[in-house]
Short mmCIF file of C-alpha atoms in Angstrom, two decimals:
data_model
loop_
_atom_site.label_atom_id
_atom_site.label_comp_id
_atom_site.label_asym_id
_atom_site.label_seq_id
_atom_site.Cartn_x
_atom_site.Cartn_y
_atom_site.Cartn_z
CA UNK J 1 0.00 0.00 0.00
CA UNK J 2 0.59 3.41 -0.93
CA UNK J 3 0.35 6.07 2.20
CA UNK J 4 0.52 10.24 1.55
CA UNK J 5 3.76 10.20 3.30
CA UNK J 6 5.02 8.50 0.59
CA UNK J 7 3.90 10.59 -2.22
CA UNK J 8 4.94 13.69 -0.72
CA UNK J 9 7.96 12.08 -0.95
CA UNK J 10 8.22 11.28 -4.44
CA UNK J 11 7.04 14.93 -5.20
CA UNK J 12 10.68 15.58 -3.64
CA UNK J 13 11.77 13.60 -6.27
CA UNK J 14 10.40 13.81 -9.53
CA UNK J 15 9.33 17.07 -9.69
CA UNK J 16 11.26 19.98 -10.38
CA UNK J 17 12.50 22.36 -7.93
CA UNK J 18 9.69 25.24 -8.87
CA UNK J 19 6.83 22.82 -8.83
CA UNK J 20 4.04 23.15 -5.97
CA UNK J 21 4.63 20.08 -3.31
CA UNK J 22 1.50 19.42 -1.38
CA UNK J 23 3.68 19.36 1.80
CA UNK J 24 4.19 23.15 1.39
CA UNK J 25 0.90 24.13 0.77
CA UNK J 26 -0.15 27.30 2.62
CA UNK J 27 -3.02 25.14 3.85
CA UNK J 28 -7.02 25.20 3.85
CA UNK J 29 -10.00 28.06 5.28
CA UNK J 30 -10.39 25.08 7.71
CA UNK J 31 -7.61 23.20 9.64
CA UNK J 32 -8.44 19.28 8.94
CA UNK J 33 -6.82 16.36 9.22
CA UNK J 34 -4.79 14.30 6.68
CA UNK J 35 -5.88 11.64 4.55
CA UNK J 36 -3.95 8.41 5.39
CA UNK J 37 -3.56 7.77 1.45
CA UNK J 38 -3.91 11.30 -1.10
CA UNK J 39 -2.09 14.28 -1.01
CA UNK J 40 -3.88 17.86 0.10
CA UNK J 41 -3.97 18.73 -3.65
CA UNK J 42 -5.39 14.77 -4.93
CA UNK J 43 -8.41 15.41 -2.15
CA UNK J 44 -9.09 18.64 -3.71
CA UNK J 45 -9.30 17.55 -6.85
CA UNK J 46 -12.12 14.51 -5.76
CA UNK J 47 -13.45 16.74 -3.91
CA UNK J 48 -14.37 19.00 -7.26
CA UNK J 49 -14.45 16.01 -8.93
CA UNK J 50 -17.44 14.40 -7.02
CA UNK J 51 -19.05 17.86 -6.26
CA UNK J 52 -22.62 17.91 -7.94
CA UNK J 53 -21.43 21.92 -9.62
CA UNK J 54 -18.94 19.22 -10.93
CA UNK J 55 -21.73 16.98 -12.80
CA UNK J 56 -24.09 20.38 -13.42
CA UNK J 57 -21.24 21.37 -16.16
CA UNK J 58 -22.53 18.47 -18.46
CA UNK J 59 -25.60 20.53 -19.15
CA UNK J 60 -24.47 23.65 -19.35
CA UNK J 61 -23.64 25.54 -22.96
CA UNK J 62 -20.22 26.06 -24.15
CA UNK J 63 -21.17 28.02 -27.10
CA UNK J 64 -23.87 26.73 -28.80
CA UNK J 65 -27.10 27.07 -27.34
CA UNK J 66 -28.95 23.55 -28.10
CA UNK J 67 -26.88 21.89 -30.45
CA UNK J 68 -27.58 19.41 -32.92
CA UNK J 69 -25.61 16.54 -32.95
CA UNK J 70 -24.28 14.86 -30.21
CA UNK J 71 -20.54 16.07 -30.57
CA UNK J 72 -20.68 19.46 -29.55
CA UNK J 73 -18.43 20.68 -26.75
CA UNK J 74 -20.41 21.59 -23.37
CA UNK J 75 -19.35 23.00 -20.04
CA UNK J 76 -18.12 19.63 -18.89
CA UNK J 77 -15.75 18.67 -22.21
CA UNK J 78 -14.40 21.69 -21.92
CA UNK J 79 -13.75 21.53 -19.02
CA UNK J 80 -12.60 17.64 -18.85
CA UNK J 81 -10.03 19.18 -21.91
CA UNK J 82 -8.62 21.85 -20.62
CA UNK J 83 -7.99 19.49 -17.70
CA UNK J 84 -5.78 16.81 -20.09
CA UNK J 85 -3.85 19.61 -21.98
CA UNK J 86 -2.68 20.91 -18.44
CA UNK J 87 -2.09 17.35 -17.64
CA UNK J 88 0.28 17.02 -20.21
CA UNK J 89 1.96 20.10 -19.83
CA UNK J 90 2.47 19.77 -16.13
CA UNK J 91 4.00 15.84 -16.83
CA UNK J 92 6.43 17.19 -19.36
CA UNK J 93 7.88 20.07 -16.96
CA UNK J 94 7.88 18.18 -14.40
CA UNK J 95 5.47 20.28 -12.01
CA UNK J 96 2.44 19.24 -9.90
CA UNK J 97 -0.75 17.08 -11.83
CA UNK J 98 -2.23 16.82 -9.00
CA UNK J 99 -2.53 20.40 -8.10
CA UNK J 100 -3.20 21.05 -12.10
CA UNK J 101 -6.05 18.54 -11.87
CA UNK J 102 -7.71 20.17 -9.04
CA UNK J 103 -7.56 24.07 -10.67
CA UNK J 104 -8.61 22.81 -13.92
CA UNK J 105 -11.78 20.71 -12.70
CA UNK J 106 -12.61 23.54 -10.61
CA UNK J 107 -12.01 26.76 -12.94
CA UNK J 108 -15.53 27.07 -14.82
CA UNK J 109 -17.69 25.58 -11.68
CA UNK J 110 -19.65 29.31 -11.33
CA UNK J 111 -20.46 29.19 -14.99
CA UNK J 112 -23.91 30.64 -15.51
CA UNK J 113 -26.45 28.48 -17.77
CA UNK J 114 -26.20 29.61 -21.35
CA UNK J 115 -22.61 29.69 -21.62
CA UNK J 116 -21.07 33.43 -22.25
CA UNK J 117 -24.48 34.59 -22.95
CA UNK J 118 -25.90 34.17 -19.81
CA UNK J 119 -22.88 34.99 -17.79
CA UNK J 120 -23.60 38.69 -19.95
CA UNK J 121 -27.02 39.10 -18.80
CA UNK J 122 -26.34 38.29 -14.89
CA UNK J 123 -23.43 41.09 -15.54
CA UNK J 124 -25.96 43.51 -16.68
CA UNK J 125 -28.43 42.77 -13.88
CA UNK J 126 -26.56 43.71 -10.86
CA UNK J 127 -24.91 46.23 -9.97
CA UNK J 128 -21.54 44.98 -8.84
CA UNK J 129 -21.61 42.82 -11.84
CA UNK J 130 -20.92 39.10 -12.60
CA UNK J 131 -17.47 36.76 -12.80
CA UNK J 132 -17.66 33.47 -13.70
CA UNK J 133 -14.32 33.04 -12.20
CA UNK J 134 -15.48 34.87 -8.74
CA UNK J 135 -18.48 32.47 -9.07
CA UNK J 136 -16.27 29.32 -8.94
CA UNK J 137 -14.21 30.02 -6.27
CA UNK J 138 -17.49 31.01 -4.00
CA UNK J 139 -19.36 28.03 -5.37
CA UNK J 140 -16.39 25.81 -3.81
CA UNK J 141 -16.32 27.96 -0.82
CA UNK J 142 -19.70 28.52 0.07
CA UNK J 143 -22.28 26.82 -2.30
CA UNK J 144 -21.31 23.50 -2.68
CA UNK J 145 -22.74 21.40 0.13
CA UNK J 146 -20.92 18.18 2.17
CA UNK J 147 -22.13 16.31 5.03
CA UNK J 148 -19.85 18.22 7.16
CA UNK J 149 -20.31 21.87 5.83
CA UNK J 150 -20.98 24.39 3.39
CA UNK J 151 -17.78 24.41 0.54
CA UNK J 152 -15.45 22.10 -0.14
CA UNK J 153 -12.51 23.43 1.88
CA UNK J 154 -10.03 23.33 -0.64
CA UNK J 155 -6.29 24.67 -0.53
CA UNK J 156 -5.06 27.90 -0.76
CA UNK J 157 -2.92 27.26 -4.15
CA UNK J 158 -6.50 25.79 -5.76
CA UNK J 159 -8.39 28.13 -4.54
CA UNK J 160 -5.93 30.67 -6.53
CA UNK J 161 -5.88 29.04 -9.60
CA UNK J 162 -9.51 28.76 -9.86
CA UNK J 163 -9.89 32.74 -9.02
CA UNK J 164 -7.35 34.14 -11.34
CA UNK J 165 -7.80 31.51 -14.47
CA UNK J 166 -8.62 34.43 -16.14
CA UNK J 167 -8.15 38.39 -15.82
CA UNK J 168 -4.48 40.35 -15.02
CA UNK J 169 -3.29 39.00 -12.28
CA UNK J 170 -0.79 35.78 -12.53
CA UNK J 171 -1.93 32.73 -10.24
CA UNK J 172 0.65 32.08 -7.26
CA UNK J 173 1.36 28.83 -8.82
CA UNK J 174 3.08 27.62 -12.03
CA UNK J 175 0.29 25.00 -11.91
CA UNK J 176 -1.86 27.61 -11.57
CA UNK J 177 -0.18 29.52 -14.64
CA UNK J 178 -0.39 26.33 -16.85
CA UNK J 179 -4.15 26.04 -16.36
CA UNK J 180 -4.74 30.01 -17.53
CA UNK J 181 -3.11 29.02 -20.54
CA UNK J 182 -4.35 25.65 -21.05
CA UNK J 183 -7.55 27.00 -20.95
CA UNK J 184 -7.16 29.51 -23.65
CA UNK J 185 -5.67 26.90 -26.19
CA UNK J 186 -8.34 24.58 -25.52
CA UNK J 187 -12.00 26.42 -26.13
CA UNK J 188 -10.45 28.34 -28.89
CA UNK J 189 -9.17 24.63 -30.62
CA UNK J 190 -12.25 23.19 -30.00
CA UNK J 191 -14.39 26.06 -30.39
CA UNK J 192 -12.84 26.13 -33.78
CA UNK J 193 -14.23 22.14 -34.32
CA UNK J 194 -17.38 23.30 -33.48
CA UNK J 195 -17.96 25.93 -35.76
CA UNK J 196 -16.50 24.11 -38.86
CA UNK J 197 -19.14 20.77 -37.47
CA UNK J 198 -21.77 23.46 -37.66
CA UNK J 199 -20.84 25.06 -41.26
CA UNK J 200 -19.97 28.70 -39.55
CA UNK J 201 -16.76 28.36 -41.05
CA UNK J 202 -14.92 26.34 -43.54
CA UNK J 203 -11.20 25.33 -43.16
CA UNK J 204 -10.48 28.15 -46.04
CA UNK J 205 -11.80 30.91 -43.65
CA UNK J 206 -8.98 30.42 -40.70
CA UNK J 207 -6.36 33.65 -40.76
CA UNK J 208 -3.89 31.81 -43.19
CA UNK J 209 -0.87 33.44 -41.72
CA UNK J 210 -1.96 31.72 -37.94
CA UNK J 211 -2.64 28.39 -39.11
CA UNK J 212 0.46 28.17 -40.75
CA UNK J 213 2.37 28.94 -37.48
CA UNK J 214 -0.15 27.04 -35.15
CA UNK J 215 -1.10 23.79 -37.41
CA UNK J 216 -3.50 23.23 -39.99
CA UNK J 217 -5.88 20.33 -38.31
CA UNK J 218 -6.85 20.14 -34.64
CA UNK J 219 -4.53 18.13 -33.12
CA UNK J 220 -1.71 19.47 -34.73
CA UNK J 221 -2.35 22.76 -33.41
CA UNK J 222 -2.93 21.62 -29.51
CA UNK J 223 0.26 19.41 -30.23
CA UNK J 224 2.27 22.40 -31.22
CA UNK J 225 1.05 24.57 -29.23
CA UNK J 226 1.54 22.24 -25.79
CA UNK J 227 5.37 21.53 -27.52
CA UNK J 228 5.84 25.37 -27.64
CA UNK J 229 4.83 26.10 -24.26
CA UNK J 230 6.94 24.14 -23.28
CA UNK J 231 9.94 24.75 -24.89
CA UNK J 232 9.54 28.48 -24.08
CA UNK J 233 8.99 27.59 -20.48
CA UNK J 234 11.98 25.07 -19.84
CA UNK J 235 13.72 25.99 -16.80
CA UNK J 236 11.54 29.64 -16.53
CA UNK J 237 10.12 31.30 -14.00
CA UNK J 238 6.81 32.04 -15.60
CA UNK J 239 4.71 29.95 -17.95
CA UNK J 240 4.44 31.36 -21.36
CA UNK J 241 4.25 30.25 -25.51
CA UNK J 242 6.78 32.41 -27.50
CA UNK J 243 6.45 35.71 -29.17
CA UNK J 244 5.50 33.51 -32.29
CA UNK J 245 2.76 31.51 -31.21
CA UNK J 246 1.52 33.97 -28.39
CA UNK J 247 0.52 36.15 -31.23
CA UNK J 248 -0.75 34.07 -33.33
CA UNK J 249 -2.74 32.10 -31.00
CA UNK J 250 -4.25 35.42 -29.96
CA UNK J 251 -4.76 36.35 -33.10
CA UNK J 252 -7.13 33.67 -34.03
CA UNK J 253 -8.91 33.99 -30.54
CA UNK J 254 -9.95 37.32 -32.20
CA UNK J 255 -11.14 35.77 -35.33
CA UNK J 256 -13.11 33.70 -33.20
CA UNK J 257 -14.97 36.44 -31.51
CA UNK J 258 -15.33 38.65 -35.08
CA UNK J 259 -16.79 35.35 -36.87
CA UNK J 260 -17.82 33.09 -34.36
CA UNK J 261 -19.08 33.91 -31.01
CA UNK J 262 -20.91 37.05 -32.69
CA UNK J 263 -21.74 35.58 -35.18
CA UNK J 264 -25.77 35.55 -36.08
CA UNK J 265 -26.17 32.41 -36.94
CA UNK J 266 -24.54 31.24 -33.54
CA UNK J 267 -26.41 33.84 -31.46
CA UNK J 268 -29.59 33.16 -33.18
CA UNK J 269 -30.79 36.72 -31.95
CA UNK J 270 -34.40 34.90 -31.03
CA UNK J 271 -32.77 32.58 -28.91
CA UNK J 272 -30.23 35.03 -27.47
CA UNK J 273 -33.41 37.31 -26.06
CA UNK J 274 -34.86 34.49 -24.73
CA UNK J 275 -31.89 33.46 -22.97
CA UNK J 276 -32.50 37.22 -21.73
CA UNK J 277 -36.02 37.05 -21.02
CA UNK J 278 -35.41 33.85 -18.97
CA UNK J 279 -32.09 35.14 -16.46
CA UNK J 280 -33.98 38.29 -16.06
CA UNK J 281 -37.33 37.07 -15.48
CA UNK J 282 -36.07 34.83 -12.99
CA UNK J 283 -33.62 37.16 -11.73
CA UNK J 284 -36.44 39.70 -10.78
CA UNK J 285 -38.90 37.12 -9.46
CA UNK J 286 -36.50 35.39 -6.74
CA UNK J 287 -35.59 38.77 -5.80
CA UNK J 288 -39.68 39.65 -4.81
CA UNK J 289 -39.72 36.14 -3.83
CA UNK J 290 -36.82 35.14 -2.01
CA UNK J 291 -38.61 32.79 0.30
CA UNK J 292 -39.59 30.29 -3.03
CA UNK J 293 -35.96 29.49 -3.36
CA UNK J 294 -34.19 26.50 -2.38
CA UNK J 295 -32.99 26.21 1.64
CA UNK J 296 -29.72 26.68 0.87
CA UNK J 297 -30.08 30.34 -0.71
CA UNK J 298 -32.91 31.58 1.37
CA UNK J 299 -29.85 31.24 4.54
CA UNK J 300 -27.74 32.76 1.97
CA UNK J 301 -30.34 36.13 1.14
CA UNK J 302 -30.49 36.78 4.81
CA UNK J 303 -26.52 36.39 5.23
CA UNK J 304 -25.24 38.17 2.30
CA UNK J 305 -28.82 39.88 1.16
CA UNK J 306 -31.25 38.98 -1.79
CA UNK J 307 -29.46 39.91 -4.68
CA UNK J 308 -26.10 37.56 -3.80
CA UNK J 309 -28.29 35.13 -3.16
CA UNK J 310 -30.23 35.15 -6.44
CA UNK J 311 -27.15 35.36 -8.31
CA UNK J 312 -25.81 32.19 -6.74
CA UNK J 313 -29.22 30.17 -7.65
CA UNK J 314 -28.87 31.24 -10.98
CA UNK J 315 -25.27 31.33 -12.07
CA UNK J 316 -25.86 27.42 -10.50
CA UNK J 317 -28.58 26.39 -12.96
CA UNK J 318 -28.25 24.04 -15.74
CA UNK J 319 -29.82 25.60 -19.24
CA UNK J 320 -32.82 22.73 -18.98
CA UNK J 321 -33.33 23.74 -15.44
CA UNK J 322 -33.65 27.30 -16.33
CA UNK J 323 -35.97 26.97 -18.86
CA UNK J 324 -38.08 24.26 -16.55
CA UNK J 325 -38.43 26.91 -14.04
CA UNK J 326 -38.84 29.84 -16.39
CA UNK J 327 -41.79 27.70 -17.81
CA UNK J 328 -43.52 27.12 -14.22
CA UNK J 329 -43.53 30.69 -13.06
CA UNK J 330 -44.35 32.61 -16.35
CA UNK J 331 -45.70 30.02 -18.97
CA UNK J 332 -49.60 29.24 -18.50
CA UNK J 333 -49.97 25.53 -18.46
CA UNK J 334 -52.07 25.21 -21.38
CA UNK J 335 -49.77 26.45 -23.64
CA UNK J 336 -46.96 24.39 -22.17
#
C-alpha cells in the first residue's frame, strides 16, 4: 500500500525544484486532518471532482445554445479538456498534476447556464456585476454542500488558480499559470471544431498566416502549441508560448470572436433574447420572492442579502433547469 507520506515524498523527487509540493501548501480556510492515502492537492481535486457543480457542467452551454448533434463541446468537455492539456503540460515540466487537476476541474464551476451569454445578462443585472471566475471560487467555498459543511474546503494554491484563471493578475502557482493558458488553447481549438461541425466556417476561412504557425488540423495545433509552451517555459520562471505563437494564437482567438461567437447564426438573436427574457425574469422574481428558493439560498439572502443570493441560484442552474423553471412561473400551463 501506498500512504501520503510517501507521495509527498516522491514529489521531492520527480518534480522539479519550482513545482508546488503538497507538503508546502499554505493550507485550507479550515484546519483538517490528513488523509492516510492522497495528497492535500489529490483530495481537492475529488473533492471537485465528485461535487454535484462538478456533474451540473454536463448541461451547461459552451457556445452553442442547443446543439444538434451529439458532438458538440459543453461545459463539462471543456472543461474535462482543458484538464488533459494541463495534464500534459504539467508531466512534461515536471510540475504538480495533482494540483493542475484540481484548478482545472474547478475553474468554470460558477459558470452561468447559457454559456457566455448568460454569464452577460447576470453582468448587466446587478450592480456589482458578474465573474464566472469569482463564481467558482465562492461556489467551492460557500455553495457547494458536504455532510460536514458548506464548501469544499479546498487549498489555498487551488483556490488561486480557480480565481485568477482568467483576468491580469498571474496565479501564485506555475500550476496555476499552466491552467490560464491551457484554458485559452483549448476552447479556442475546440471552439474552432465546433464551428467548422456546424458550417460557420470552412477550413479556407482560418487567418492563413496563424494556421500556418499554429497547425493546420486540430490536433496538430494543440500538439504544437503544448510543444511550444513548453519549450519556451523550460527551466523559466513564468509559464508562457513564445512571441511567435503567443501572437498568433491570440490572433485567431480574435477571429473567433469577429466570426464566431458574434456571429448571427450562432447567437440566433431569437434565442439570445430568450436566454435574456429567462435570467432576467427569474432574476427579478427570486428577488420579490426570495422565500420560493431552495434552503440553501434563502440562509444565503439573509446572510449576504437577496441579490447575492439570487445570483448564486442562478449562475448554478443548468440551461434545462432554467428553462423548466422559467416555464412554471411565467408560462400558463395550457400552452406548455
Amino acid at each position: 500500500m501506498l500512504y501520503r507520506e510517501e507521495y509527498e515524498r516522491r514529489e521531492y523527487e520527480i518534480l522539479d525544484e519550482r513545482a508546488a509540493k503538497a507538503t508546502e501548501s499554505r493550507g485550507r480556510l479550515l484546519e483538517e486532518e490528513k488523509c492516510d492515502f492522497r495528497t492535500d492537492y489529490q483530495r481537492d481535486r475529488d473533492r471537485i471532482v465528485h461535487s454535484k457543480a462538478f456533474r451540473r457542467l454536463m448541461h451547461k452551454t459552451q457556445v452553442f445554445l442547443s446543439p444538434e448533434g451529439d458532438h458538440y463541446r459543453t461545459r463539462l468537455t471543456h472543461t474535462l479538456e482543458v484538464a488533459q492539456v494541463s495534464r500534459t503540460i504539467a508531466r512534461i515540466l515536471g510540475y504538480n498534476e495533482d494540483l493542475t487537476e484540481a484548478i482545472a476541474y474547478g475553474h468554470d464551476l460558477g459558470h452561468t447556464p447559457f454559456g457566455h451569454n448568460g454569464e452577460s445578462v447576470l453582468n448587466r443585472l446587478r450592480d456589482q456585476g458578474f465573474q464566472h471566475n469569482e463564481q467558482s471560487l465562492r461556489t467551492v467555498d460557500k455553495l457547494e454542500l458536504t455532510s460536514r459543511r458548506r464548501g469544499l474546503n479546498l487549498t489555498a494554491e487551488v483556490r488561486d488558480g480557480i480565481l485568477n484563471h482568467r483576468g491580469d493578475i498571474t496565479p501564485l502557482t506555475l500550476e496555476g499559470q499552466i491552467v490560464k493558458i491551457s484554458d485559452r488553447i483549448a476552447y479556442i481549438n475546440h471552439d474552432i471544431d465546433d464551428a467548422l461541425r456546424s458550417n460557420i466556417i470552412v477550413p479556407g476561412d482560418l487567418p492563413k498566416r496563424d494556421i500556418e504557425v499554429l497547425g493546420r488540423t486540430h490536433s496538430d495545433r494543440i500538439n504544437n502549441l503544448i510543444v511550444d509552451l513548453c519549450t519556451n517555459s523550460k527551466d523559466a520562471d513564468k509559464i508562457s508560448l513564445s512571441t511567435e505563437f503567443a501572437e498568433a494564437l491570440l490572433d485567431l482567438r480574435q477571429y473567433m470572436f469577429d466570426n464566431v461567437y458574434n456571429n448571427e447564426k450562432v447567437l440566433k438573436a431569437a434565442d439570445m433574447n430568450k436566454v435574456e427574457v429567462v435570467i432576467s425574469s427569474l432574476y427579478r422574481y427570486y428577488n420579490e420572492h426570495p422565500m420560493e428558493m431552495p434552503e440553501l439560498y434563502r440562509e444565503i439572502a439573509v446572510e449576504d442579502g437577496n441579490e447575492e443570493a439570487v445570483k448564486d441560484y442562478i449562475s448554478g442552474m443548468t440551461d434545462r433547469y432554467a428553462i423548466k423553471l422559467y416555464s412554471e412561473l411565467f408560462v400558463p400551463k395550457g400552452w406548455q
